[in-house]
Amino acid sequence: MSETSTANIGVVGLAVMGSNLARNLASREGNTVAVYNRSPERTRLLTGEHPEAGFVASETIEDFVASLQKPRTAIIMVQAGRGTDAVIEALTALFEPGDIIVDGGNADFHDTIRREKAVSATGVNFVGAGISGGEEGALKGPSIMPGGSVEAYKTLGPILESIAAVVDGVPCVTHVGTDGAGHFVKMIHNGIEYADMQLIAEAYDLLRKVGGHSPAAIADVFTEWNSGDLESYLIEITAEVLRQVDAATGKPFVDIVLDEAGSKGTGVWTVQNALDLGVPVGGIAEAVFARAVSSHPEQRVPFRAIVDARPEIAVVGHTFQDDVRQALYASKVVAYAQGFDAIIAGAEKYGWNVDKGAIATIWRGGCIIRAQFLNRIVDAYANDPSIPTLLVDPYFAKAVADGEAAWRRIVSTAALSGIPVPGFASALSYFDSLASERLPAALVQGQRDFFGAHTYKRVDRPGTFHTLWSGDRSEVESAGSSH
């Protein structure tokens, strides 16, 4: 080890997230942080603005590696894709067996699996770590979801625990599982985030268009809700956004923002991978699709021009506001349940031993979907780690049952008033699908057997069957399987 090897952790990539993470690391006792950015100007800017951090700055990646104590540990915070691969290749060429490379960006977990396999072949440890909480979380304490090897976590764990958010004395970080597990769980986190935001937006739309409330009044409603079972970061910031007034026009901020929402891909990835896993995540999918609809004014504008009339807003009673609250809570429960279903299916497919209760625990602080009822999810998995769905846990089953009548009133009112509520409606349909004694899938199987001989199973005896639809329509037992 050379005399310059003074840093126990390094950060590559010093845009806002990387800079804030580096500052967070430097603020914790025992950490000396090496920093490197491809453009030296950004490195100089960070070190110049924050001399108190005592950063060990380098302008070449060789000097950066030389500044790290062994086993060297570097966290990459660069844009996902080729840039990440380039940094990984450069570090792998300079690192030695036992050193650790951490990708803290929003990488596709398939890429993480590929990278971990390639890097670990050299003896260097590779860890894909999901980091949630945005710019503020990176600086003050994020929720961190690292994958990688158990060996790597022995070195990395204490460092990450030092910078993570803390709830009830517990750092919001856990070793999620091997190779791509961390980035997979972060992807699902972001998918749930999409659903949560969409449901809150639908609640706002109903309170405004049906309830007749102003944005400022709705901000007060959300503030009130944030002191109850809906308490969460997203409910809290929704009130702040709705209370904001545009300085230039004096109008509510929400009224001067273009109603076209974009996305960065993780919500789409969640839906794509859930389809591959055969897991219904309708709440997340509808949230992704709602953003897609909003982003196509070239369809919305001409369609509005040919719609002659819209339904009258339905008349609602004095319980409407509380009905929206109950429908929002029930729908959120469904969205989280679907997200955890996807985690369970992904863990099974990719061979990860994911502790669902631990995931709920680390999501209680630092991350965007932090919410009071995550404690209830922790309890649910503590009571029964193999629970088939969170919706059968006694607490959540009661919460959904208690809100069912209000939920139905809200979805009905929205439909009668011509107000889109894809999140609320899909969550209710999922609830009804699980609750139905018999689904129309039997007819679908009959159709599939008719046109494609896909076979079916019977309710009254075992086996797989096919009807000779183009022949005498007799039934034969098949060696095939029903898909």
CSV table of C-alpha atoms in Angstrom, one decimal:
chain,number,residue,atom,x,y,z
A,1,MET,CA,0.0,0.0,0.0
A,2,SER,CA,1.5,3.3,-1.0
A,3,GLU,CA,1.5,6.4,1.2
A,4,THR,CA,-1.2,7.9,-0.9
A,5,SER,CA,-3.7,5.1,-0.1
A,6,THR,CA,-5.6,7.0,2.5
A,7,ALA,CA,-9.3,6.5,1.4
A,8,ASN,CA,-11.5,3.6,2.6
A,9,ILE,CA,-14.2,4.3,0.0
A,10,GLY,CA,-14.3,6.0,-3.4
A,11,VAL,CA,-17.0,7.5,-5.6
A,12,VAL,CA,-16.8,7.7,-9.4
A,13,GLY,CA,-19.2,10.1,-11.1
A,14,LEU,CA,-19.9,13.4,-9.4
A,15,ALA,CA,-23.2,14.6,-10.8
A,16,VAL,CA,-25.7,15.6,-8.2
A,17,MET,CA,-26.4,12.1,-6.9
A,18,GLY,CA,-22.7,11.1,-6.8
A,19,SER,CA,-21.6,14.4,-5.2
A,20,ASN,CA,-24.3,14.1,-2.5
A,21,LEU,CA,-23.4,10.5,-1.8
A,22,ALA,CA,-19.7,11.4,-1.5
A,23,ARG,CA,-20.6,14.2,0.9
A,24,ASN,CA,-22.7,11.9,2.9
A,25,LEU,CA,-19.9,9.3,3.1
A,26,ALA,CA,-17.4,12.0,4.1
A,27,SER,CA,-19.6,13.3,6.9
A,28,ARG,CA,-19.6,9.9,8.7
A,29,GLU,CA,-16.9,9.2,11.3
A,30,GLY,CA,-14.2,6.9,10.1
A,31,ASN,CA,-14.7,7.5,6.4
A,32,THR,CA,-12.1,9.1,4.1
A,33,VAL,CA,-13.6,9.5,0.6
A,34,ALA,CA,-11.7,9.4,-2.7
A,35,VAL,CA,-13.5,11.1,-5.6
A,36,TYR,CA,-13.1,11.0,-9.4
A,37,ASN,CA,-15.0,12.3,-12.4
A,38,ARG,CA,-14.2,11.9,-16.1
A,39,SER,CA,-14.3,15.7,-16.4
A,40,PRO,CA,-11.8,17.1,-13.8
A,41,GLU,CA,-13.8,20.4,-13.6
A,42,ARG,CA,-16.6,18.7,-11.7
A,43,THR,CA,-14.1,17.2,-9.3
A,44,ARG,CA,-12.5,20.6,-8.6
A,45,LEU,CA,-16.0,22.1,-8.2
A,46,LEU,CA,-17.0,19.6,-5.5
A,47,THR,CA,-13.7,19.8,-3.6
A,48,GLY,CA,-13.7,23.6,-3.8
A,49,GLU,CA,-17.2,24.0,-2.5
A,50,HIS,CA,-16.8,21.4,0.3
A,51,PRO,CA,-13.3,21.6,1.7
A,52,GLU,CA,-14.7,20.4,5.1
A,53,ALA,CA,-15.3,16.9,3.5
A,54,GLY,CA,-11.6,16.3,3.2
A,55,PHE,CA,-12.0,14.5,-0.2
A,56,VAL,CA,-9.0,12.8,-1.7
A,57,ALA,CA,-9.4,14.0,-5.3
A,58,SER,CA,-7.9,12.5,-8.4
A,59,GLU,CA,-7.9,13.6,-12.0
A,60,THR,CA,-7.0,10.2,-13.5
A,61,ILE,CA,-8.6,6.9,-12.7
A,62,GLU,CA,-5.1,5.4,-12.0
A,63,ASP,CA,-4.5,8.0,-9.3
A,64,PHE,CA,-8.0,7.4,-7.9
A,65,VAL,CA,-7.3,3.6,-7.6
A,66,ALA,CA,-3.9,4.4,-6.0
A,67,SER,CA,-5.7,6.5,-3.4
A,68,LEU,CA,-7.8,3.7,-2.1
A,69,GLN,CA,-6.9,1.4,0.8
A,70,LYS,CA,-7.1,-2.4,0.2
A,71,PRO,CA,-9.5,-4.1,-0.2
A,72,ARG,CA,-10.4,-1.2,-2.5
A,73,THR,CA,-14.0,-0.2,-2.6
A,74,ALA,CA,-15.5,2.2,-5.3
A,75,ILE,CA,-19.1,3.2,-5.8
A,76,ILE,CA,-20.0,4.1,-9.4
A,77,MET,CA,-22.6,6.8,-9.8
A,78,VAL,CA,-22.7,7.3,-13.6
A,79,GLN,CA,-25.5,7.1,-16.1
A,80,ALA,CA,-26.7,3.5,-16.7
A,81,GLY,CA,-25.6,1.9,-19.9
A,82,ARG,CA,-22.3,2.2,-21.8
A,83,GLY,CA,-20.9,4.7,-19.4
A,84,THR,CA,-21.3,2.3,-16.5
A,85,ASP,CA,-19.6,-0.5,-18.6
A,86,ALA,CA,-16.7,1.8,-19.5
A,87,VAL,CA,-16.0,2.6,-15.8
A,88,ILE,CA,-16.4,-1.0,-14.7
A,89,GLU,CA,-13.9,-2.1,-17.4
A,90,ALA,CA,-11.4,0.6,-16.4
A,91,LEU,CA,-11.6,-0.3,-12.7
A,92,THR,CA,-11.5,-4.0,-13.2
A,93,ALA,CA,-8.3,-3.6,-15.1
A,94,LEU,CA,-6.7,-1.8,-12.2
A,95,PHE,CA,-8.3,-3.5,-9.2
A,96,GLU,CA,-7.1,-6.8,-7.6
A,97,PRO,CA,-8.8,-9.9,-6.4
A,98,GLY,CA,-10.9,-9.1,-3.3
A,99,ASP,CA,-11.5,-5.4,-4.3
A,100,ILE,CA,-15.1,-4.3,-4.6
A,101,ILE,CA,-16.9,-2.4,-7.4
A,102,VAL,CA,-20.4,-1.1,-6.6
A,103,ASP,CA,-22.8,0.1,-9.2
A,104,GLY,CA,-25.1,2.5,-7.4
A,105,GLY,CA,-27.0,3.7,-10.5
A,106,ASN,CA,-30.4,2.6,-11.8
A,107,ALA,CA,-29.1,-0.3,-13.8
A,108,ASP,CA,-31.2,-3.0,-15.4
A,109,PHE,CA,-30.7,-6.0,-13.2
A,110,HIS,CA,-30.1,-8.2,-16.2
A,111,ASP,CA,-27.0,-6.0,-16.9
A,112,THR,CA,-26.0,-6.4,-13.3
A,113,ILE,CA,-26.2,-10.2,-13.5
A,114,ARG,CA,-24.0,-10.1,-16.7
A,115,ARG,CA,-21.5,-7.6,-15.1
A,116,GLU,CA,-21.2,-9.6,-11.9
A,117,LYS,CA,-20.5,-12.8,-13.8
A,118,ALA,CA,-17.8,-11.1,-15.9
A,119,VAL,CA,-16.1,-9.1,-13.1
A,120,SER,CA,-16.2,-11.9,-10.5
A,121,ALA,CA,-14.3,-14.1,-12.9
A,122,THR,CA,-11.3,-11.8,-12.3
A,123,GLY,CA,-11.5,-12.2,-8.5
A,124,VAL,CA,-12.9,-8.7,-8.1
A,125,ASN,CA,-16.3,-8.4,-6.3
A,126,PHE,CA,-19.1,-6.7,-8.2
A,127,VAL,CA,-22.1,-5.3,-6.3
A,128,GLY,CA,-25.3,-3.9,-7.9
A,129,ALA,CA,-26.8,-1.6,-5.3
A,130,GLY,CA,-30.2,0.1,-5.6
A,131,ILE,CA,-30.1,3.5,-3.9
A,132,SER,CA,-33.4,5.3,-3.3
A,133,GLY,CA,-34.3,8.7,-1.9
A,134,GLY,CA,-33.3,11.1,-4.6
A,135,GLU,CA,-30.8,13.9,-4.2
A,136,GLU,CA,-31.8,14.6,-0.6
A,137,GLY,CA,-31.6,10.9,0.4
A,138,ALA,CA,-28.2,10.5,-1.2
A,139,LEU,CA,-27.0,13.4,1.0
A,140,LYS,CA,-28.9,12.8,4.3
A,141,GLY,CA,-29.5,9.1,4.3
A,142,PRO,CA,-30.9,6.9,1.5
A,143,SER,CA,-32.5,3.4,1.5
A,144,ILE,CA,-29.9,1.1,0.0
A,145,MET,CA,-30.5,-2.3,-1.6
A,146,PRO,CA,-27.1,-4.0,-2.3
A,147,GLY,CA,-26.8,-7.4,-4.1
A,148,GLY,CA,-23.5,-9.1,-4.7
A,149,SER,CA,-21.6,-11.7,-2.7
A,150,VAL,CA,-21.7,-12.3,1.0
A,151,GLU,CA,-17.9,-11.7,1.1
A,152,ALA,CA,-18.2,-8.3,-0.5
A,153,TYR,CA,-21.0,-7.3,2.0
A,154,LYS,CA,-18.7,-8.0,5.0
A,155,THR,CA,-16.5,-5.0,3.8
A,156,LEU,CA,-19.3,-3.0,2.2
A,157,GLY,CA,-22.0,-3.4,4.8
A,158,PRO,CA,-20.6,-1.3,7.6
A,159,ILE,CA,-19.8,1.5,5.1
A,160,LEU,CA,-23.4,1.5,3.7
A,161,GLU,CA,-24.9,1.3,7.2
A,162,SER,CA,-23.0,4.4,8.1
A,163,ILE,CA,-24.7,6.5,5.4
A,164,ALA,CA,-28.2,4.9,5.2
A,165,ALA,CA,-31.4,6.4,6.7
A,166,VAL,CA,-32.2,5.0,10.2
A,167,VAL,CA,-35.6,4.1,11.5
A,168,ASP,CA,-36.1,2.9,15.1
A,169,GLY,CA,-32.4,2.5,15.4
A,170,VAL,CA,-32.2,0.2,12.3
A,171,PRO,CA,-30.2,1.3,9.2
A,172,CYS,CA,-32.2,1.1,6.0
A,173,VAL,CA,-29.8,-1.3,4.2
A,174,THR,CA,-29.7,-5.0,4.0
A,175,HIS,CA,-27.9,-7.6,1.8
A,176,VAL,CA,-30.7,-8.4,-0.6
A,177,GLY,CA,-29.2,-11.4,-2.4
A,178,THR,CA,-26.6,-12.4,-5.0
A,179,ASP,CA,-25.8,-10.8,-8.4
A,180,GLY,CA,-28.7,-8.7,-9.6
A,181,ALA,CA,-31.0,-9.0,-6.6
A,182,GLY,CA,-30.3,-5.5,-5.3
A,183,HIS,CA,-31.2,-3.8,-8.6
A,184,PHE,CA,-34.2,-6.1,-9.1
A,185,VAL,CA,-35.7,-5.0,-5.8
A,186,LYS,CA,-34.9,-1.4,-6.5
A,187,MET,CA,-36.7,-1.8,-9.8
A,188,ILE,CA,-39.8,-3.1,-8.0
A,189,HIS,CA,-39.5,-0.2,-5.5
A,190,ASN,CA,-39.7,2.2,-8.4
A,191,GLY,CA,-42.6,0.4,-9.9
A,192,ILE,CA,-44.5,0.6,-6.6
A,193,GLU,CA,-43.6,4.3,-6.6
A,194,TYR,CA,-45.2,4.8,-10.0
A,195,ALA,CA,-48.4,3.1,-8.8
A,196,ASP,CA,-48.4,5.1,-5.5
A,197,MET,CA,-48.0,8.5,-7.3
A,198,GLN,CA,-50.7,7.6,-9.8
A,199,LEU,CA,-53.2,6.7,-7.1
A,200,ILE,CA,-52.5,10.0,-5.2
A,201,ALA,CA,-52.9,11.9,-8.5
A,202,GLU,CA,-56.3,10.2,-9.0
A,203,ALA,CA,-57.4,11.1,-5.5
A,204,TYR,CA,-56.4,14.7,-6.1
A,205,ASP,CA,-58.3,14.7,-9.4
A,206,LEU,CA,-61.5,13.4,-7.8
A,207,LEU,CA,-61.3,15.8,-4.9
A,208,ARG,CA,-60.9,18.7,-7.3
A,209,LYS,CA,-63.3,17.8,-10.1
A,210,VAL,CA,-66.0,16.0,-8.1
A,211,GLY,CA,-65.5,17.4,-4.7
A,212,GLY,CA,-65.0,20.9,-6.0
A,213,HIS,CA,-62.0,21.7,-3.8
A,214,SER,CA,-59.2,24.1,-4.7
A,215,PRO,CA,-55.6,22.9,-4.8
A,216,ALA,CA,-54.9,24.7,-1.5
A,217,ALA,CA,-57.9,23.0,0.2
A,218,ILE,CA,-56.8,19.6,-1.2
A,219,ALA,CA,-53.3,20.3,0.3
A,220,ASP,CA,-55.0,20.7,3.7
A,221,VAL,CA,-56.8,17.4,3.1
A,222,PHE,CA,-53.5,15.6,2.3
A,223,THR,CA,-51.9,17.1,5.3
A,224,GLU,CA,-54.7,15.7,7.5
A,225,TRP,CA,-54.4,12.3,5.8
A,226,ASN,CA,-50.6,12.3,6.5
A,227,SER,CA,-51.3,12.1,10.3
A,228,GLY,CA,-53.2,8.8,9.9
A,229,ASP,CA,-52.8,5.4,8.2
A,230,LEU,CA,-51.8,7.1,4.9
A,231,GLU,CA,-48.8,8.8,6.5
A,232,SER,CA,-46.0,8.7,3.9
A,233,TYR,CA,-43.4,10.8,2.1
A,234,LEU,CA,-45.4,11.0,-1.1
A,235,ILE,CA,-48.6,12.2,0.7
A,236,GLU,CA,-46.4,14.7,2.6
A,237,ILE,CA,-44.8,16.2,-0.6
A,238,THR,CA,-48.2,16.1,-2.4
A,239,ALA,CA,-49.5,18.7,0.1
A,240,GLU,CA,-46.4,20.8,-0.5
A,241,VAL,CA,-46.8,20.7,-4.3
A,242,LEU,CA,-50.5,21.6,-4.1
A,243,ARG,CA,-49.9,24.5,-1.7
A,244,GLN,CA,-47.3,26.1,-4.1
A,245,VAL,CA,-48.4,29.2,-6.0
A,246,ASP,CA,-46.7,30.3,-9.2
A,247,ALA,CA,-44.9,33.6,-8.7
A,248,ALA,CA,-45.3,34.7,-12.3
A,249,THR,CA,-49.1,34.2,-12.6
A,250,GLY,CA,-50.4,33.9,-9.1
A,251,LYS,CA,-52.1,30.7,-10.1
A,252,PRO,CA,-51.7,27.4,-8.3
A,253,PHE,CA,-48.4,25.7,-9.3
A,254,VAL,CA,-50.3,22.6,-10.4
A,255,ASP,CA,-52.3,24.6,-12.9
A,256,ILE,CA,-49.3,26.0,-14.8
A,257,VAL,CA,-47.5,22.6,-15.2
A,258,LEU,CA,-48.1,20.8,-18.5
A,259,ASP,CA,-50.1,17.6,-17.9
A,260,GLU,CA,-47.7,15.3,-19.6
A,261,ALA,CA,-45.7,13.0,-17.3
A,262,GLY,CA,-42.5,11.2,-18.4
A,263,SER,CA,-40.6,8.3,-17.0
A,264,LYS,CA,-37.0,7.0,-16.8
A,265,GLY,CA,-37.7,3.4,-17.5
A,266,THR,CA,-37.8,1.5,-14.2
A,267,GLY,CA,-41.6,1.5,-14.1
A,268,VAL,CA,-41.6,0.0,-17.7
A,269,TRP,CA,-39.0,-2.5,-16.7
A,270,THR,CA,-41.1,-3.6,-13.7
A,271,VAL,CA,-44.1,-4.3,-15.9
A,272,GLN,CA,-42.0,-6.0,-18.6
A,273,ASN,CA,-40.4,-8.3,-16.0
A,274,ALA,CA,-43.6,-9.0,-14.2
A,275,LEU,CA,-45.1,-10.2,-17.6
A,276,ASP,CA,-42.1,-12.5,-18.0
A,277,LEU,CA,-42.6,-13.8,-14.5
A,278,GLY,CA,-46.4,-14.2,-14.9
A,279,VAL,CA,-47.2,-11.9,-12.0
A,280,PRO,CA,-50.1,-9.5,-12.4
A,281,VAL,CA,-49.0,-6.0,-11.4
A,282,GLY,CA,-52.0,-4.1,-12.8
A,283,GLY,CA,-51.6,-1.1,-10.5
A,284,ILE,CA,-48.0,-0.5,-11.7
A,285,ALA,CA,-48.9,-1.2,-15.3
A,286,GLU,CA,-51.8,1.3,-15.3
A,287,ALA,CA,-49.6,3.9,-13.8
A,288,VAL,CA,-47.1,3.5,-16.6
A,289,PHE,CA,-49.9,3.5,-19.2
A,290,ALA,CA,-51.4,6.7,-17.6
A,291,ARG,CA,-48.1,8.5,-18.1
A,292,ALA,CA,-48.0,7.2,-21.7
A,293,VAL,CA,-51.5,8.5,-22.4
A,294,SER,CA,-50.7,11.9,-20.9
A,295,SER,CA,-47.6,12.2,-23.1
A,296,HIS,CA,-49.6,11.9,-26.4
A,297,PRO,CA,-51.3,15.3,-27.0
A,298,GLU,CA,-51.4,14.6,-30.7
A,299,GLN,CA,-54.1,12.0,-29.8
A,300,ARG,CA,-55.7,13.7,-26.9
A,301,VAL,CA,-56.3,17.1,-28.6
A,302,PRO,CA,-58.0,15.8,-31.8
A,303,PHE,CA,-60.1,13.3,-29.8
A,304,ARG,CA,-61.4,16.0,-27.5
A,305,ALA,CA,-62.4,18.0,-30.5
A,306,ILE,CA,-64.8,15.2,-31.7
A,307,VAL,CA,-66.3,14.4,-28.3
A,308,ASP,CA,-69.6,16.3,-28.2
A,309,ALA,CA,-70.5,16.1,-24.6
A,310,ARG,CA,-69.0,14.8,-21.3
A,311,PRO,CA,-71.0,13.3,-18.5
A,312,GLU,CA,-72.2,15.6,-15.7
A,313,ILE,CA,-70.2,15.4,-12.6
A,314,ALA,CA,-72.0,13.1,-10.2
A,315,VAL,CA,-73.6,14.5,-7.1
A,316,VAL,CA,-71.8,13.2,-4.0
A,317,GLY,CA,-72.6,13.2,-0.3
A,318,HIS,CA,-70.8,14.4,2.7
A,319,THR,CA,-68.7,11.2,3.0
A,320,PHE,CA,-67.1,11.7,-0.4
A,321,GLN,CA,-63.8,12.9,1.0
A,322,ASP,CA,-63.5,10.0,3.4
A,323,ASP,CA,-64.5,7.6,0.6
A,324,VAL,CA,-61.6,8.9,-1.5
A,325,ARG,CA,-59.3,8.3,1.5
A,326,GLN,CA,-60.4,4.8,2.0
A,327,ALA,CA,-60.3,4.0,-1.7
A,328,LEU,CA,-56.7,5.4,-1.9
A,329,TYR,CA,-55.6,3.3,1.1
A,330,ALA,CA,-57.1,0.1,-0.3
A,331,SER,CA,-55.6,0.7,-3.7
A,332,LYS,CA,-52.2,1.4,-2.2
A,333,VAL,CA,-52.3,-1.9,-0.3
A,334,VAL,CA,-53.0,-3.7,-3.6
A,335,ALA,CA,-50.1,-2.0,-5.3
A,336,TYR,CA,-47.6,-2.9,-2.6
A,337,ALA,CA,-49.0,-6.5,-2.5
A,338,GLN,CA,-48.5,-6.8,-6.2
A,339,GLY,CA,-45.0,-5.4,-5.9
A,340,PHE,CA,-44.0,-8.0,-3.2
A,341,ASP,CA,-45.5,-10.7,-5.4
A,342,ALA,CA,-43.1,-9.7,-8.1
A,343,ILE,CA,-40.2,-9.8,-5.7
A,344,ILE,CA,-41.1,-13.3,-4.6
A,345,ALA,CA,-41.4,-14.5,-8.2
A,346,GLY,CA,-38.1,-12.9,-9.2
A,347,ALA,CA,-36.3,-14.4,-6.2
A,348,GLU,CA,-37.6,-17.8,-7.1
A,349,LYS,CA,-36.6,-17.5,-10.8
A,350,TYR,CA,-33.1,-16.1,-10.2
A,351,GLY,CA,-32.3,-18.1,-7.1
A,352,TRP,CA,-32.2,-15.2,-4.6
A,353,ASN,CA,-32.9,-15.7,-0.9
A,354,VAL,CA,-34.7,-12.4,-0.5
A,355,ASP,CA,-36.1,-11.6,3.0
A,356,LYS,CA,-39.4,-9.8,2.3
A,357,GLY,CA,-39.6,-8.5,5.9
A,358,ALA,CA,-36.1,-7.0,5.6
A,359,ILE,CA,-37.0,-5.3,2.4
A,360,ALA,CA,-40.1,-3.7,4.0
A,361,THR,CA,-37.9,-2.7,6.9
A,362,ILE,CA,-35.3,-0.9,4.8
A,363,TRP,CA,-38.1,0.9,2.8
A,364,ARG,CA,-39.4,2.6,6.0
A,365,GLY,CA,-36.9,5.4,5.7
A,366,GLY,CA,-34.8,7.2,3.1
A,367,CYS,CA,-36.7,5.9,0.0
A,368,ILE,CA,-39.5,7.6,-2.0
A,369,ILE,CA,-42.2,5.1,-1.0
A,370,ARG,CA,-41.4,5.2,2.7
A,371,ALA,CA,-44.7,4.9,4.5
A,372,GLN,CA,-46.1,4.1,8.0
A,373,PHE,CA,-47.8,1.0,6.8
A,374,LEU,CA,-44.5,-0.6,5.8
A,375,ASN,CA,-44.3,-1.5,9.5
A,376,ARG,CA,-47.5,-3.6,8.9
A,377,ILE,CA,-45.8,-5.4,6.0
A,378,VAL,CA,-42.8,-6.2,8.3
A,379,ASP,CA,-45.3,-7.6,10.8
A,380,ALA,CA,-47.1,-9.6,8.1
A,381,TYR,CA,-44.0,-11.4,6.9
A,382,ALA,CA,-42.8,-11.9,10.5
A,383,ASN,CA,-46.0,-13.7,11.3
A,384,ASP,CA,-46.0,-15.8,8.2
A,385,PRO,CA,-42.9,-15.6,5.9
A,386,SER,CA,-44.7,-17.8,3.3
A,387,ILE,CA,-47.9,-15.8,3.1
A,388,PRO,CA,-49.3,-16.3,-0.4
A,389,THR,CA,-50.3,-12.6,-0.7
A,390,LEU,CA,-50.2,-9.6,1.7
A,391,LEU,CA,-54.0,-9.3,1.1
A,392,VAL,CA,-54.6,-12.4,3.3
A,393,ASP,CA,-52.7,-11.0,6.2
A,394,PRO,CA,-55.3,-10.2,8.9
A,395,TYR,CA,-54.4,-6.4,9.1
A,396,PHE,CA,-54.5,-5.9,5.3
A,397,ALA,CA,-57.5,-8.1,4.8
A,398,LYS,CA,-59.4,-6.0,7.3
A,399,ALA,CA,-58.1,-2.7,5.9
A,400,VAL,CA,-59.3,-3.6,2.4
A,401,ALA,CA,-62.6,-5.0,3.5
A,402,ASP,CA,-63.3,-1.9,5.6
A,403,GLY,CA,-62.7,0.3,2.6
A,404,GLU,CA,-64.5,-1.9,0.0
A,405,ALA,CA,-67.8,-0.1,0.0
A,406,ALA,CA,-66.1,3.3,-0.3
A,407,TRP,CA,-63.8,2.0,-3.0
A,408,ARG,CA,-66.8,0.9,-5.1
A,409,ARG,CA,-68.6,4.2,-4.6
A,410,ILE,CA,-65.5,6.1,-5.8
A,411,VAL,CA,-64.9,4.0,-8.9
A,412,SER,CA,-68.6,4.2,-9.7
A,413,THR,CA,-68.7,8.0,-9.2
A,414,ALA,CA,-65.6,8.4,-11.3
A,415,ALA,CA,-67.1,6.4,-14.2
A,416,LEU,CA,-70.4,8.3,-14.0
A,417,SER,CA,-68.5,11.6,-14.0
A,418,GLY,CA,-66.2,10.7,-16.9
A,419,ILE,CA,-63.0,11.0,-14.8
A,420,PRO,CA,-60.3,8.4,-15.5
A,421,VAL,CA,-59.2,6.4,-12.5
A,422,PRO,CA,-57.2,3.5,-14.0
A,423,GLY,CA,-55.3,2.9,-10.8
A,424,PHE,CA,-58.3,2.8,-8.5
A,425,ALA,CA,-60.3,0.7,-11.0
A,426,SER,CA,-57.6,-1.8,-11.8
A,427,ALA,CA,-56.9,-2.4,-8.1
A,428,LEU,CA,-60.6,-3.0,-7.4
A,429,SER,CA,-60.8,-5.4,-10.3
A,430,TYR,CA,-57.8,-7.3,-9.0
A,431,PHE,CA,-59.5,-7.5,-5.6
A,432,ASP,CA,-62.7,-8.8,-7.3
A,433,SER,CA,-60.6,-11.3,-9.3
A,434,LEU,CA,-59.1,-12.8,-6.2
A,435,ALA,CA,-62.5,-12.8,-4.4
A,436,SER,CA,-64.4,-14.4,-7.3
A,437,GLU,CA,-65.3,-18.1,-6.8
A,438,ARG,CA,-65.1,-18.6,-10.5
A,439,LEU,CA,-63.5,-16.5,-13.2
A,440,PRO,CA,-64.3,-16.4,-17.0
A,441,ALA,CA,-60.9,-17.9,-17.7
A,442,ALA,CA,-62.8,-21.2,-18.2
A,443,LEU,CA,-64.3,-19.7,-21.4
A,444,VAL,CA,-60.9,-18.4,-22.4
A,445,GLN,CA,-59.5,-21.9,-22.1
A,446,GLY,CA,-62.4,-23.2,-24.2
A,447,GLN,CA,-61.6,-20.6,-26.9
A,448,ARG,CA,-57.9,-21.5,-26.9
A,449,ASP,CA,-58.6,-25.2,-27.2
A,450,PHE,CA,-61.0,-24.5,-30.1
A,451,PHE,CA,-58.6,-22.5,-32.3
A,452,GLY,CA,-55.3,-23.9,-31.2
A,453,ALA,CA,-55.8,-27.2,-29.4
A,454,HIS,CA,-54.2,-25.7,-26.3
A,455,THR,CA,-56.0,-28.2,-24.1
A,456,TYR,CA,-57.8,-27.7,-20.7
A,457,LYS,CA,-58.3,-29.3,-17.4
A,458,ARG,CA,-61.6,-30.3,-15.8
A,459,VAL,CA,-63.1,-29.5,-12.5
A,460,ASP,CA,-64.3,-33.0,-11.8
A,461,ARG,CA,-61.3,-35.3,-12.6
A,462,PRO,CA,-57.5,-35.0,-13.1
A,463,GLY,CA,-55.8,-35.0,-16.4
A,464,THR,CA,-55.5,-32.7,-19.5
A,465,PHE,CA,-58.1,-32.8,-22.2
A,466,HIS,CA,-58.9,-31.6,-25.8
A,467,THR,CA,-62.2,-31.5,-27.5
A,468,LEU,CA,-62.2,-32.5,-31.2
A,469,TRP,CA,-63.9,-29.2,-32.3
A,470,SER,CA,-63.6,-29.8,-36.1
A,471,GLY,CA,-64.6,-33.5,-35.7
A,472,ASP,CA,-67.4,-35.1,-33.7
A,473,ARG,CA,-66.7,-32.8,-30.7
A,474,SER,CA,-65.9,-35.7,-28.5
A,475,GLU,CA,-63.3,-35.3,-25.7
A,476,VAL,CA,-59.9,-36.9,-25.7
A,477,GLU,CA,-57.3,-37.0,-23.0
A,478,SER,CA,-54.1,-35.3,-24.0
A,479,ALA,CA,-50.5,-35.8,-23.0
A,480,GLY,CA,-50.0,-32.0,-23.5
A,481,SER,CA,-50.4,-29.4,-20.8
A,482,SER,CA,-52.8,-26.5,-20.5
A,483,HIS,CA,-51.0,-23.1,-20.6
